[in-house]
Tab-separated table of C-alpha atoms in Angstrom:
chain	number	residue	atom	x	y	z
A	1	MET	CA	154.108	59.622	115.382
A	2	LYS	CA	151.585	60.328	112.675
A	3	LYS	CA	148.301	61.839	113.992
A	4	LYS	CA	145.413	59.764	113.767
A	5	MET	CA	143.153	60.906	110.848
A	6	ILE	CA	139.503	61.340	111.298
A	7	ILE	CA	137.594	60.527	108.177
A	8	VAL	CA	134.673	62.772	107.706
A	9	THR	CA	131.638	61.483	106.028
A	10	LEU	CA	128.637	63.504	105.518
A	11	VAL	CA	125.276	61.616	105.847
A	12	LEU	CA	123.864	64.663	104.182
A	13	SER	CA	126.166	67.140	102.561
A	14	LEU	CA	125.306	70.766	101.079
A	15	ILE	CA	125.203	71.719	97.568
A	16	SER	CA	127.103	74.867	96.653
A	17	ALA	CA	128.265	75.378	100.145
A	18	SER	CA	131.389	74.556	102.196
A	19	LEU	CA	131.243	72.912	105.487
A	20	ALA	CA	134.335	73.207	107.845
A	21	PHE	CA	134.649	70.875	110.786
A	22	ALA	CA	136.757	71.469	113.936
A	23	ALA	CA	137.044	68.177	115.829
A	24	THR	CA	139.685	66.954	117.991
A	25	SER	CA	137.844	64.448	120.305
A	26	ALA	CA	134.562	62.902	120.780
A	27	PRO	CA	133.347	64.838	123.763
A	28	GLN	CA	134.169	68.226	122.110
A	29	LYS	CA	131.661	70.239	120.237
A	30	ILE	CA	132.058	70.116	116.710
A	31	SER	CA	131.299	73.440	114.834
A	32	ILE	CA	129.595	73.663	111.474
A	33	VAL	CA	130.615	76.693	109.427
A	34	LEU	CA	128.729	77.601	106.282
A	35	ASN	CA	130.294	80.602	104.212
A	36	GLY	CA	132.167	81.478	107.134
A	37	LYS	CA	129.027	81.477	109.646
A	38	GLU	CA	128.798	78.953	112.169
A	39	LEU	CA	125.513	77.089	112.189
A	40	LYS	CA	123.461	76.909	115.324
A	41	THR	CA	122.541	73.550	116.314
A	42	ARG	CA	119.614	72.573	118.893
A	43	THR	CA	120.044	70.066	121.687
A	44	GLY	CA	120.225	66.473	120.365
A	45	THR	CA	121.214	67.722	116.807
A	46	GLU	CA	124.941	68.152	117.301
A	47	VAL	CA	127.546	66.392	114.871
A	48	LYS	CA	128.580	63.138	116.288
A	49	ILE	CA	131.773	61.135	115.717
A	50	ILE	CA	131.156	57.482	115.118
A	51	ASP	CA	133.817	55.168	114.103
A	52	ASN	CA	135.813	58.107	112.920
A	53	HIS	CA	133.072	59.306	110.625
A	54	ALA	CA	131.183	62.651	111.432
A	55	TYR	CA	127.319	62.474	111.167
A	56	ILE	CA	125.288	65.660	110.619
A	57	PRO	CA	121.600	65.268	111.517
A	58	ALA	CA	119.197	66.536	108.381
A	59	SER	CA	117.542	68.813	110.923
A	60	VAL	CA	120.559	71.129	110.977
A	61	LEU	CA	120.664	71.491	107.313
A	62	ARG	CA	116.762	72.222	107.336
A	63	ASP	CA	117.380	74.847	110.222
A	64	ALA	CA	120.052	76.306	107.677
A	65	ARG	CA	117.428	76.955	105.040
A	66	PHE	CA	118.157	73.773	103.002
A	67	ALA	CA	115.472	71.492	101.652
A	68	VAL	CA	116.373	67.913	102.574
A	69	GLU	CA	114.159	65.363	100.806
A	70	TYR	CA	114.591	61.415	100.745
A	71	LYS	CA	112.693	59.724	98.104
A	72	ASN	CA	112.671	56.694	95.778
A	73	SER	CA	116.401	56.048	96.853
A	74	LYS	CA	117.318	59.555	96.138
A	75	LEU	CA	118.485	62.171	98.577
A	76	ASN	CA	117.481	65.660	97.440
A	77	LEU	CA	119.177	68.622	98.838
A	78	VAL	CA	118.282	72.121	97.560
A	79	ASN	CA	119.864	75.449	98.441
A	80	ASN	CA	116.773	77.588	99.135
A	81	TYR	CA	118.851	80.754	99.269
A	82	SER	CA	119.391	80.258	95.316
A	83	HIS	CA	115.704	79.867	95.075
A	84	TYR	CA	114.758	83.104	96.614
A	85	ASN	CA	117.475	85.013	94.547
A	86	LYS	CA	115.558	83.560	91.568
A	87	ASN	CA	112.392	85.106	92.942
A	88	LEU	CA	114.185	88.559	92.987
A	89	ILE	CA	115.064	88.042	89.344
A	90	GLU	CA	111.809	86.818	88.082
A	91	MET	CA	109.879	89.396	89.994
A	92	HIS	CA	112.019	92.211	89.037
A	93	LEU	CA	111.850	91.499	85.274
A	94	SER	CA	108.123	90.674	85.355
A	95	ASN	CA	107.278	93.911	87.269
A	96	HIS	CA	109.357	96.103	85.092
A	97	GLU	CA	107.510	94.687	82.015
A	98	PHE	CA	104.175	95.069	83.616
A	99	THR	CA	104.418	98.583	85.113
A	100	SER	CA	105.941	99.863	81.772
A	101	GLN	CA	103.142	98.373	80.044
A	102	PHE	CA	100.457	99.381	82.315
A	103	ASN	CA	101.797	103.176	82.073
A	104	LYS	CA	101.527	103.060	78.483
A	105	ILE	CA	97.824	101.851	78.732
A	106	GLU	CA	97.182	104.798	81.146
A	107	GLN	CA	98.814	107.185	78.911
A	108	GLU	CA	96.738	105.949	75.734
A	109	VAL	CA	93.513	106.044	77.756
A	110	ILE	CA	94.340	109.796	78.637
A	111	ASN	CA	95.197	110.400	74.849
A	112	VAL	CA	91.695	108.783	73.707
A	113	LEU	CA	89.828	110.866	76.457
A	114	SER	CA	91.269	114.046	75.244
A	115	LYS	CA	90.492	113.253	71.621
A	116	VAL	CA	86.696	112.450	72.860
A	117	ILE	CA	86.529	115.776	74.850
A	118	LEU	CA	87.907	117.739	71.799
A	119	GLU	CA	85.457	115.867	69.518
A	120	GLU	CA	88.232	114.513	67.525
A	121	GLN	CA	88.284	111.237	65.469
A	122	VAL	CA	89.295	108.494	68.025
A	123	ASP	CA	91.239	105.372	67.070
A	124	ILE	CA	91.070	102.764	70.097
A	125	SER	CA	93.200	100.014	68.455
A	126	ARG	CA	96.374	101.109	69.974
A	127	LEU	CA	94.742	100.838	73.353
A	128	GLN	CA	93.330	97.319	72.737
A	129	GLN	CA	96.904	96.341	71.591
A	130	LEU	CA	98.630	97.479	74.456
A	131	ILE	CA	96.198	95.631	76.734
A	132	LYS	CA	96.689	92.384	74.908
A	133	GLU	CA	100.375	92.766	75.167
A	134	ALA	CA	100.285	93.356	78.854
A	135	GLU	CA	98.144	90.251	79.417
A	136	SER	CA	100.815	88.001	77.922
A	137	ASN	CA	103.556	89.205	80.427
A	138	VAL	CA	101.716	89.820	83.512
A	139	VAL	CA	101.948	86.407	85.446
A	140	ILE	CA	105.018	85.363	87.270
A	141	ARG	CA	105.406	81.609	86.436
A	142	PRO	CA	104.725	79.459	89.538
A	143	GLU	CA	107.378	76.860	88.626
A	144	VAL	CA	110.133	79.448	88.939
A	145	PHE	CA	108.784	81.085	92.205
A	146	THR	CA	109.482	79.862	95.578
A	147	PRO	CA	106.940	80.541	98.329
A	148	VAL	CA	108.074	82.880	100.863
A	149	GLN	CA	106.488	82.858	104.349
A	150	ASP	CA	102.736	82.695	103.550
A	151	TYR	CA	103.085	84.239	100.082
A	152	SER	CA	103.252	82.411	96.464
A	153	SER	CA	103.159	84.016	93.115
A	154	SER	CA	99.274	83.888	93.039
A	155	ASN	CA	99.257	86.707	95.591
A	156	LEU	CA	100.462	88.982	92.613
A	157	SER	CA	97.294	88.084	90.516
A	158	ASP	CA	95.779	91.606	91.071
A	159	ALA	CA	98.109	92.724	88.314
A	160	PHE	CA	96.127	90.487	85.971
A	161	TYR	CA	92.717	91.720	87.461
A	162	SER	CA	93.933	95.433	86.739
A	163	LEU	CA	94.178	94.646	83.064
A	164	GLU	CA	90.854	92.712	82.980
A	165	ALA	CA	89.184	95.871	84.494
A	166	TYR	CA	91.078	98.099	81.844
A	167	LYS	CA	89.807	95.748	79.125
A	168	LYS	CA	86.168	96.294	80.375
A	169	ALA	CA	86.896	100.018	80.533
A	170	SER	CA	88.063	100.021	76.988
A	171	ILE	CA	84.866	98.312	75.737
A	172	GLU	CA	82.855	100.788	77.575
A	173	LEU	CA	84.956	103.692	76.107
A	174	ILE	CA	84.554	102.434	72.464
A	175	ALA	CA	80.813	102.049	72.948
A	176	TYR	CA	80.593	105.738	74.237
A	177	VAL	CA	82.727	106.849	71.225
A	178	HIS	CA	80.384	105.042	69.006
A	179	THR	CA	76.968	105.775	70.690
A	180	GLY	CA	77.641	109.129	72.720
A	181	ASP	CA	75.752	107.303	75.674
A	182	LYS	CA	77.071	108.870	78.858
A	183	GLU	CA	76.095	105.749	80.767
A	184	ARG	CA	78.754	103.941	78.874
A	185	LEU	CA	81.146	106.690	79.734
A	186	LYS	CA	80.074	106.290	83.402
A	187	SER	CA	80.794	102.776	83.334
A	188	PHE	CA	84.259	103.606	81.528
A	189	HIS	CA	85.182	105.453	84.655
A	190	GLU	CA	84.021	102.838	87.108
A	191	GLU	CA	85.977	100.044	85.428
A	192	ARG	CA	89.068	102.358	85.166
A	193	LYS	CA	88.721	102.990	88.845
A	194	LYS	CA	88.889	99.326	89.629
A	195	ALA	CA	91.761	98.967	87.278
A	196	LEU	CA	93.815	101.502	89.199
A	197	GLU	CA	92.753	100.030	92.669
A	198	TYR	CA	93.745	96.690	91.451
A	199	TYR	CA	97.147	98.190	90.375
A	200	ASP	CA	97.693	99.760	93.749
A	201	SER	CA	97.001	96.438	95.440
A	202	TYR	CA	99.491	94.759	93.337
A	203	THR	CA	102.276	97.233	93.750
A	204	TYR	CA	101.796	97.118	97.626
A	205	MET	CA	101.865	93.189	97.524
A	206	TYR	CA	104.825	93.080	95.160
A	207	ASP	CA	106.890	95.412	97.262
A	208	ARG	CA	105.978	93.171	100.264
A	209	ILE	CA	106.847	89.853	98.689
A	210	PHE	CA	109.940	91.421	97.084
A	211	LYS	CA	111.186	92.514	100.464
A	212	LEU	CA	110.616	89.159	102.165
A	213	SER	CA	112.277	87.309	99.315
A	214	TYR	CA	115.207	89.530	99.680
A	215	ILE	CA	115.450	88.992	103.336
A	216	SER	CA	115.404	85.353	102.893
A	217	ALA	CA	118.161	85.393	100.107
A	218	THR	CA	120.526	87.401	102.285
A	219	LYS	CA	119.997	86.435	106.000
């Protein structure tokens, strides 16, 4: 006698994921396995067999970190794990570009200060160009960033503020070179100090958000 086949129909299915069902009879618990790991279900959210079809509550998928949205006759399922992986890629690329350029700015400032102390001719154009280039690469695009816990891409905005402070510092440094006014030199040091403080704040926040995105992408 042929075994009766149970037709499995997913009310909601997973994108880029495999679901395995172990079912023999209605009273028996039906396990949902994603990538070899069984998903936990809460009371009242178990898979049910109705007319030989298996139905999975949307809450089970949400608990498994999948976004589930029904709108305009469309059921949208999004694998949030892939989004957090994109966070890691975008953040790494942006951070590498920004920190490299920031270090070049800092080195150029030291070069300019050395020439000022030695009373040599000073060319500030390279410093201005470095700041301009850094500004064009400093922001992580919000459309490619998935918020993690209570953090979004805007929490990394101190990188931009550090460049703004360095821009003001360069203006004061130029003014000092042209006038010899030590008050302008004092203003330069104050703005540079702000730039370095913003940079430290950015790196702290970057490390925290990167870690949270990594945990969300791998757990």
